[in-house]
Coordinates of C-alpha atoms and ligand atoms in Angstrom, one line a residue:
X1 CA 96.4 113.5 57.8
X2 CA 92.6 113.6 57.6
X3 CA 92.3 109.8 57.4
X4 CA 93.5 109.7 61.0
X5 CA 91.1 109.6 63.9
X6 CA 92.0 111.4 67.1
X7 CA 91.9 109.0 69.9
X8 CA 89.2 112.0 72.0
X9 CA 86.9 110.8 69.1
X10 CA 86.4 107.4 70.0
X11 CA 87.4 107.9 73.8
X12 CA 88.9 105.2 75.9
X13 CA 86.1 102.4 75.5
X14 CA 85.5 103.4 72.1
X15 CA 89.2 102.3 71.8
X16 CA 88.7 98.8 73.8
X17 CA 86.1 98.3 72.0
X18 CA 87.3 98.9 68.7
X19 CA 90.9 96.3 69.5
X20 CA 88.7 94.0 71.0
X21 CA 86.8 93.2 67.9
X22 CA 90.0 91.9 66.1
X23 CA 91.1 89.7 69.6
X24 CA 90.0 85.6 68.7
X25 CA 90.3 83.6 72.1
X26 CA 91.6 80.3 71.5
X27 CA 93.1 78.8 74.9
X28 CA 91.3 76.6 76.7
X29 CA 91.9 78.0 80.0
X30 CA 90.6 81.2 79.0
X31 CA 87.4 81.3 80.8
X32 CA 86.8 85.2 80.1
X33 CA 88.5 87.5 78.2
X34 CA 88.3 91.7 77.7
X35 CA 85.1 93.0 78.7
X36 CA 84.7 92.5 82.4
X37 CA 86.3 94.2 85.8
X38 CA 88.5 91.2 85.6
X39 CA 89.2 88.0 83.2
X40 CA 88.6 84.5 84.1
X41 CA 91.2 81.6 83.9
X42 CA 91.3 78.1 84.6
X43 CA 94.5 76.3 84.6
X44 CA 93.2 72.6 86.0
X45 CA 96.1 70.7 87.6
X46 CA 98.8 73.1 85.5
X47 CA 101.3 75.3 87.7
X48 CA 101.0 78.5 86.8
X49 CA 104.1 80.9 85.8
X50 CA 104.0 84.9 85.6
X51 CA 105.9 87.6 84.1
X52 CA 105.9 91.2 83.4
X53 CA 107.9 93.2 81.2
X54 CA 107.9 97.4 80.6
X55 CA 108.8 99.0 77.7
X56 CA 109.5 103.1 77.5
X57 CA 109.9 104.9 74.5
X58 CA 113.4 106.8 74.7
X59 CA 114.6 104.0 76.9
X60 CA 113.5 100.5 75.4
X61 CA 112.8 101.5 71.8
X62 CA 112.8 104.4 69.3
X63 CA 109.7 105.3 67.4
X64 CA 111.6 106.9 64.5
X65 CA 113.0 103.7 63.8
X66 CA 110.7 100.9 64.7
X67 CA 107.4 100.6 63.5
X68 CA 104.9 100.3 65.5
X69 CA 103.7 96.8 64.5
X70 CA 107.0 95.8 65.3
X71 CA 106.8 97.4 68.7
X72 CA 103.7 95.4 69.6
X73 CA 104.9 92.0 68.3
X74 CA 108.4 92.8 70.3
X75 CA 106.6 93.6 73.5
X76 CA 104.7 90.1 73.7
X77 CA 107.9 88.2 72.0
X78 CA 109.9 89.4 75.2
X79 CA 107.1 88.4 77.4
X80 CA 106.8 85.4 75.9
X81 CA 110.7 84.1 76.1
X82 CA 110.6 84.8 80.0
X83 CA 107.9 82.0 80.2
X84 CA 109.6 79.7 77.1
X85 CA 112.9 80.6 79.7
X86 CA 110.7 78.7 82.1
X87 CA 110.0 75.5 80.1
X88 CA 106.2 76.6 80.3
X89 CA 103.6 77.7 77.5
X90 CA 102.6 80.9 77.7
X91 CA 98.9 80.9 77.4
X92 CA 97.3 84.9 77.6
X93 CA 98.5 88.5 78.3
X94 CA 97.1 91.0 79.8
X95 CA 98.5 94.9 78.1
X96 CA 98.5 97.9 79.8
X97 CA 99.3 101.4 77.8
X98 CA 100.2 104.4 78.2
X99 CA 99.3 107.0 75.6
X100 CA 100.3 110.4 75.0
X101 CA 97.9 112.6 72.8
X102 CA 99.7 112.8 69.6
X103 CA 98.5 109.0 69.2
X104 CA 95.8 108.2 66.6
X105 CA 93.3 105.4 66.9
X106 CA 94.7 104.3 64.0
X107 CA 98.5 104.2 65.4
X108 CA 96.8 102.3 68.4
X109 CA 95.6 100.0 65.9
X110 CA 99.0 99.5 64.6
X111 CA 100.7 98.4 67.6
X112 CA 97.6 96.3 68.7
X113 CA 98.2 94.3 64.9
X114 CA 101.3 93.5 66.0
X115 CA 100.8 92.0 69.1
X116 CA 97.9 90.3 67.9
X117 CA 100.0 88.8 65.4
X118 CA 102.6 87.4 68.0
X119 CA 99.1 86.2 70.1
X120 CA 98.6 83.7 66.7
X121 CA 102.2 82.7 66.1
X122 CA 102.5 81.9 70.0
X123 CA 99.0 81.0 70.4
X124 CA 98.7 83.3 73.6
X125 CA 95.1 84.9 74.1
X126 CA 94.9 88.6 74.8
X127 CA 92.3 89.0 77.7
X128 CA 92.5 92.3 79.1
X129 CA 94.8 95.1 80.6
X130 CA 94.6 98.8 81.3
X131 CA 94.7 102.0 78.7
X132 CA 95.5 105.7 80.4
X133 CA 96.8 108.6 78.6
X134 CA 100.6 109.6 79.4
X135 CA 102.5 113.3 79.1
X136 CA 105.7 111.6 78.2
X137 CA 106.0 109.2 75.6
X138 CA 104.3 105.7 75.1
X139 CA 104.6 102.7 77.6
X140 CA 104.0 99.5 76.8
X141 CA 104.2 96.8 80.4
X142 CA 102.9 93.5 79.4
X143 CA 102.3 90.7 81.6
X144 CA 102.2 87.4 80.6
X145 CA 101.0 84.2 81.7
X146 CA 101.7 80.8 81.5
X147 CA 101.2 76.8 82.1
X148 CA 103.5 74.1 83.2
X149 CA 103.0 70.5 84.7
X150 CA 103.9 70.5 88.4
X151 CA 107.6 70.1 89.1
X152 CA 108.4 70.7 85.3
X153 CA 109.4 74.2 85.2
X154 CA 112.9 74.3 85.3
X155 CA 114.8 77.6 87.2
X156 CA 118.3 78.9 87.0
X157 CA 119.7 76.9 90.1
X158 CA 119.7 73.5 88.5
X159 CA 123.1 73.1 86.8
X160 CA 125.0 70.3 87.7
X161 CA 129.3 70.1 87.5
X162 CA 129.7 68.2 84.2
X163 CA 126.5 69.6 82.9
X164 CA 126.9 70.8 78.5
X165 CA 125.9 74.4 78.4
X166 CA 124.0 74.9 75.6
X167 CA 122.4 78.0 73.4
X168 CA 119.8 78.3 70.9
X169 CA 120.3 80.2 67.9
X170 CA 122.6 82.9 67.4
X171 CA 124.0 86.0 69.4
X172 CA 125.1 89.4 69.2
X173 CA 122.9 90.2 66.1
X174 CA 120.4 92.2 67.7
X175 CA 123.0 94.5 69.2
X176 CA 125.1 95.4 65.8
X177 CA 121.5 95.7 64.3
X178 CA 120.2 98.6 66.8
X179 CA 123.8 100.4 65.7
X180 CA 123.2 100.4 62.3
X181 CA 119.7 101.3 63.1
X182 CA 121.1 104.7 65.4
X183 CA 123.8 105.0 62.0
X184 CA 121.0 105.5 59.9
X185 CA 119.4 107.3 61.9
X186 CA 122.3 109.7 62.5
X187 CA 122.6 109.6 58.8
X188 CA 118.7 110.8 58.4
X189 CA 118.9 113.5 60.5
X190 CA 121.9 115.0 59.2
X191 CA 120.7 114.9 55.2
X192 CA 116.6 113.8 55.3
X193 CA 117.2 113.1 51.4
X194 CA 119.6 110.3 52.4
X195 CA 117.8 107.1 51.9
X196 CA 119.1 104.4 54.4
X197 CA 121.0 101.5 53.6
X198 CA 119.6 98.0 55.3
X199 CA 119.5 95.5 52.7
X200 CA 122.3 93.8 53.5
X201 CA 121.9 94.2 57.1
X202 CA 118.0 92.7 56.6
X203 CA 118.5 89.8 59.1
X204 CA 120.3 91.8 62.2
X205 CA 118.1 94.7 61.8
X206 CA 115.6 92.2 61.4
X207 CA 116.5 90.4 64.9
X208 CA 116.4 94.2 67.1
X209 CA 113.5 95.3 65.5
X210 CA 111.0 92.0 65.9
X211 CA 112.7 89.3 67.8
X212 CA 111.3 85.7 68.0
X213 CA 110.8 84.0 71.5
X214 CA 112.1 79.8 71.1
X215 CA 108.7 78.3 71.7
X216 CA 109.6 76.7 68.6
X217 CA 112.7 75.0 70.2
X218 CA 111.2 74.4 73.5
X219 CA 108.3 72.5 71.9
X220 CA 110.7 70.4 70.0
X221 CA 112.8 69.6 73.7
X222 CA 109.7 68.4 75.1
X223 CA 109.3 66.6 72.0
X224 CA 112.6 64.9 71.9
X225 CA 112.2 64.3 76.1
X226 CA 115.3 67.0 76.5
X227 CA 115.0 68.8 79.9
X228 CA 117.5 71.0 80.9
X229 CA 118.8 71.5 84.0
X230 CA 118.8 74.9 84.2
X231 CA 117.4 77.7 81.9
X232 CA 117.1 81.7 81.0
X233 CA 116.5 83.9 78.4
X234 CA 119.2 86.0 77.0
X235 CA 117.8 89.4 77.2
X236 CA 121.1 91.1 79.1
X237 CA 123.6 89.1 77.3
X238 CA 125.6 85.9 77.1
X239 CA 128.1 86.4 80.0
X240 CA 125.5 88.1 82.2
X241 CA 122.9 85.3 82.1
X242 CA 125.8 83.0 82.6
X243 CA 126.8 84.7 85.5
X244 CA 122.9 84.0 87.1
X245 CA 122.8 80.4 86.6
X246 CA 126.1 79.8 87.7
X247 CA 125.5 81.9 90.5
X248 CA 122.1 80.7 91.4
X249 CA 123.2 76.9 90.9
X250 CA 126.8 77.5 92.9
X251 CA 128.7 75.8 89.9
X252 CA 131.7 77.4 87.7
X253 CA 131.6 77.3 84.0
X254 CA 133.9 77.2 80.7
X255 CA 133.0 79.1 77.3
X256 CA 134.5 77.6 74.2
X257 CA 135.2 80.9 72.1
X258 CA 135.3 79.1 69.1
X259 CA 132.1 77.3 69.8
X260 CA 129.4 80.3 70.1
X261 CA 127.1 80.8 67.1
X262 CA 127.3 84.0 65.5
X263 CA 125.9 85.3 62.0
X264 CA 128.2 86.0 59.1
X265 CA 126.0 89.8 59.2
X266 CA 127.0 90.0 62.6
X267 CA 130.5 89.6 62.0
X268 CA 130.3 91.9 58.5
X269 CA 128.7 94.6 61.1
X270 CA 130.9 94.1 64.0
X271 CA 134.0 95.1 61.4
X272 CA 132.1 98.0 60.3
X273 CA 131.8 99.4 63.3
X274 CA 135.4 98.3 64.9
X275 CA 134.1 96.2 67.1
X276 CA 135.3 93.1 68.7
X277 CA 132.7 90.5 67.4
X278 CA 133.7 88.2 70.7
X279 CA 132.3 91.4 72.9
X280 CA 129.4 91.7 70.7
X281 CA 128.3 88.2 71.5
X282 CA 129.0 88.0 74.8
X283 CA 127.4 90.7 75.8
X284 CA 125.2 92.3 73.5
X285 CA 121.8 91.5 74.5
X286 CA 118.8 91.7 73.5
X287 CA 118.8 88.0 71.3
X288 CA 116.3 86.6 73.3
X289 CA 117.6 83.1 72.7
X290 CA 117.7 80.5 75.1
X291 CA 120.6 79.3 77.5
X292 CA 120.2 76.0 79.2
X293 CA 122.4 73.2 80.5
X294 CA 121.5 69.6 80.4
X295 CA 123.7 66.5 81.6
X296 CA 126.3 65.2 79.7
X297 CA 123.7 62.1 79.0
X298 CA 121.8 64.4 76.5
X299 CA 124.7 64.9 74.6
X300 CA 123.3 62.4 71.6
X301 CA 120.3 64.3 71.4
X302 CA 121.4 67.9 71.4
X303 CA 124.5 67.6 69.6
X304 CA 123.0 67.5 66.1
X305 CA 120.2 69.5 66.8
X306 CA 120.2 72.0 64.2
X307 CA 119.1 75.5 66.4
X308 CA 121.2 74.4 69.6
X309 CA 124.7 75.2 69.9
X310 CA 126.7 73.2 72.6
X311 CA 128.9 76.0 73.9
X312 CA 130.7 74.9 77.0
X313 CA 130.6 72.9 80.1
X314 CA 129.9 73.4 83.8
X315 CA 132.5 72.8 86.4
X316 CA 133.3 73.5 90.3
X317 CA 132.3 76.6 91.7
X318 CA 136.0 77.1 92.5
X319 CA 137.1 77.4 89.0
X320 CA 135.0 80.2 88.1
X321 CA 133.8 81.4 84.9
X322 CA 136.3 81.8 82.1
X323 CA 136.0 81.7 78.0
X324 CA 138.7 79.1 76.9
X325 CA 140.6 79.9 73.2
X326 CA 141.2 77.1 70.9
X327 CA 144.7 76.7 72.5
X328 CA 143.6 74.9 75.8
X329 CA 144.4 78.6 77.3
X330 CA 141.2 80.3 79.8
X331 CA 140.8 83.8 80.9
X332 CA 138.1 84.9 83.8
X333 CA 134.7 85.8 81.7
X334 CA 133.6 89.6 82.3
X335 CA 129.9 90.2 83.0
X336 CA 129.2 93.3 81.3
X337 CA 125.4 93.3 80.9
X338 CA 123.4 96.6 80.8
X339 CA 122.8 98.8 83.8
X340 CA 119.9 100.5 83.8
X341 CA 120.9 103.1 86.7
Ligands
ADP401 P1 88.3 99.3 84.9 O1 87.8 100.7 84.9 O2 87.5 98.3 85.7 O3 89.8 99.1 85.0 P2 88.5 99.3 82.0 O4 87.5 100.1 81.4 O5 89.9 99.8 82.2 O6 87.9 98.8 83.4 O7 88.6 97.9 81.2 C1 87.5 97.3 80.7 C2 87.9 96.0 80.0 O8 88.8 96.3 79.0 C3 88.7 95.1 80.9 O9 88.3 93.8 80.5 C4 90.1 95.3 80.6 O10 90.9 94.2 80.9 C5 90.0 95.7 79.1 N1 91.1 96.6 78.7 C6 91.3 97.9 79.1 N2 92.4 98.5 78.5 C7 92.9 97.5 77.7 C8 94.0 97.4 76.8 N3 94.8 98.5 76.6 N4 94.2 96.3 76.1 C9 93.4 95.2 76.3 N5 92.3 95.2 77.1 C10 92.1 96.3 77.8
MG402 MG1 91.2 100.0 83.8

């Protein structure tokens, strides 16, 4: 343990100082970055979006299973998929922690890889935020900051009757991957000798423990002059973020069951644990992919886009929100989502 450095021996900006050396700004509307009361930005003609997210150890995330580095890349990834969830680039962060004393500079240092690491793959710059020491565990609340044309960002009220409802990637992974993370866990505590079993579970456990945000596919949408009608992230769940746009736009909608992407690991893990897969990716949460509608013109181009699942269609408000089986039959949608009270 002697290779660790108490964070009282560096003090607080010792610590700064210390993170900020690895931080590279690379926006061009970062003016100024860590190291003043205040950073500097300046967005020209762009619109401006902002977000926040807060993370609590014991609520949001586990330290005996996920690794710090992990932790840090997760906490910008989230950030980042409210603004991708906005058709915007996200363009800097600010990230304020909460510390309790057991931390090591060199724990600090972990976490701070990790979110630097999502800062290069997103190309966000890091340019200040807030460090204080906490009695309970460790908080993480990021905010995030991004840049859209005027009139381009696109909400949850847009979708049309008629609209295709689309979805990027797949669902209900992250959710069977947290319970074989908590089995294992279980497992661990019970027998410490017992070694835990994730190879075949690499690419579930994989999407709870360091999720991606879609830049990727809302660069590609811009590319191929797809704009959606209406658009959110999936961080509750499929049937919960349906029930916001179609809420917030006044429309009905119709889930084809047989239409929603789902990995063969997700379905392997979903037996496993006796679970219907169907509930698993409807509401599982926590996939941080992206759910959008565009009009029924688009069709061409989204249809053989590799990462975007065409999943249903958006009808009259009066018609409500059901998932329709293979056999022409429809049943009203629950919104289960996650209640944090
Ligand atoms: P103040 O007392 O004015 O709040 P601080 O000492 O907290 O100033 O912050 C000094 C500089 O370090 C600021 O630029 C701030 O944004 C940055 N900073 C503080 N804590 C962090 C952190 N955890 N991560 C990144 N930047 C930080
Ligand atoms: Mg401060």
């Amino acid at each position: 343990m002697s290779n660790y450095t108490p964070l009282s021996e560096l003090g607080e900006f010792g610590l700064i100082k210390r993170l900020n050396e690895k931080i590279e700004l690379t926006q061009p509307s970062t003016i100024k970055g860590i190291g003043d009361d205040a950073a500097i930005l300046e967005p020209g003609e762009k619109q401006i979006v902002v977000t926040s997210d807060m993370l609590l150890e014991g609520v949001h995330f586990d330290l005996t299973f996920c690794p710090l580095k992990h932790l840090g890349y997760k906490a910008v990834a989230v950030n980042v998929s409210d603004i991708a969830a906005m058709f915007a680039k996200p363009t800097q962060i600010t990230v304020n922690i909460a510390l309790g004393a057991k931390y090591t500079v060199e724990a600090v240092e972990e976490l701070y890889e990790g979110m630097r690491l999502a800062c290069e793959n997103y190309n966000v710059d890091l340019v200040g935020g807030d460090t204080t020491s906490s009695r309970t565990g460790l908080v993480i609340s990021i905010t995030a900051i991004g840049e859209v044309a005027k009139g381009e960002a696109v909400l949850r009220n847009g979708a049309k009757e008629n609209d295709l409802i689309c979805v990027t990637g797949d669902l209900g992974a992250a959710y069977l991957g947290l319970q074989i993370l908590e089995r294992e866990k279980q497992a661990f505590m019970a027998d410490p000798e017992m070694q835990p079993q994730l190879e075949e579970k690499q690419y579930i456990v994989g999407r709870q423990l360091r999720p991606e945000a879609r830049m990727d596919v809302i660069h590609d949408m811009k590319e191929r002059d797809i704009k959606p009608t209406s658009m959110i992230d999936v961080s509750d769940g499929l049937a919960s973020e349906l029930f916001h746009i179609c809420a917030q736009s006044g429309v009905g909608a119709t889930i084809y069951k047989d239409n929603l992407p789902v990995d063969e690991q997700t379905l392997e893990a979903a037996m496993e644990f006796k679970l219907d897969p169907i509930t698993c990716i409807l509401n599982g949460g926590e996939d941080y992919e992206l759910l959008f509608t565009v009009p029924l013109s688009d069709y061409d181009k989204v249809k053989n886009h590799p990462d975007i699942s065409i999943i249903g269609k958006i009808t009259d408000k009066s018609e409500g929100i059901n998932l329709a089986n293979k056999h022409g039959q429809s049943f009203p949608l629950q919104a289960q989502g996650w209640q944090h009270f």
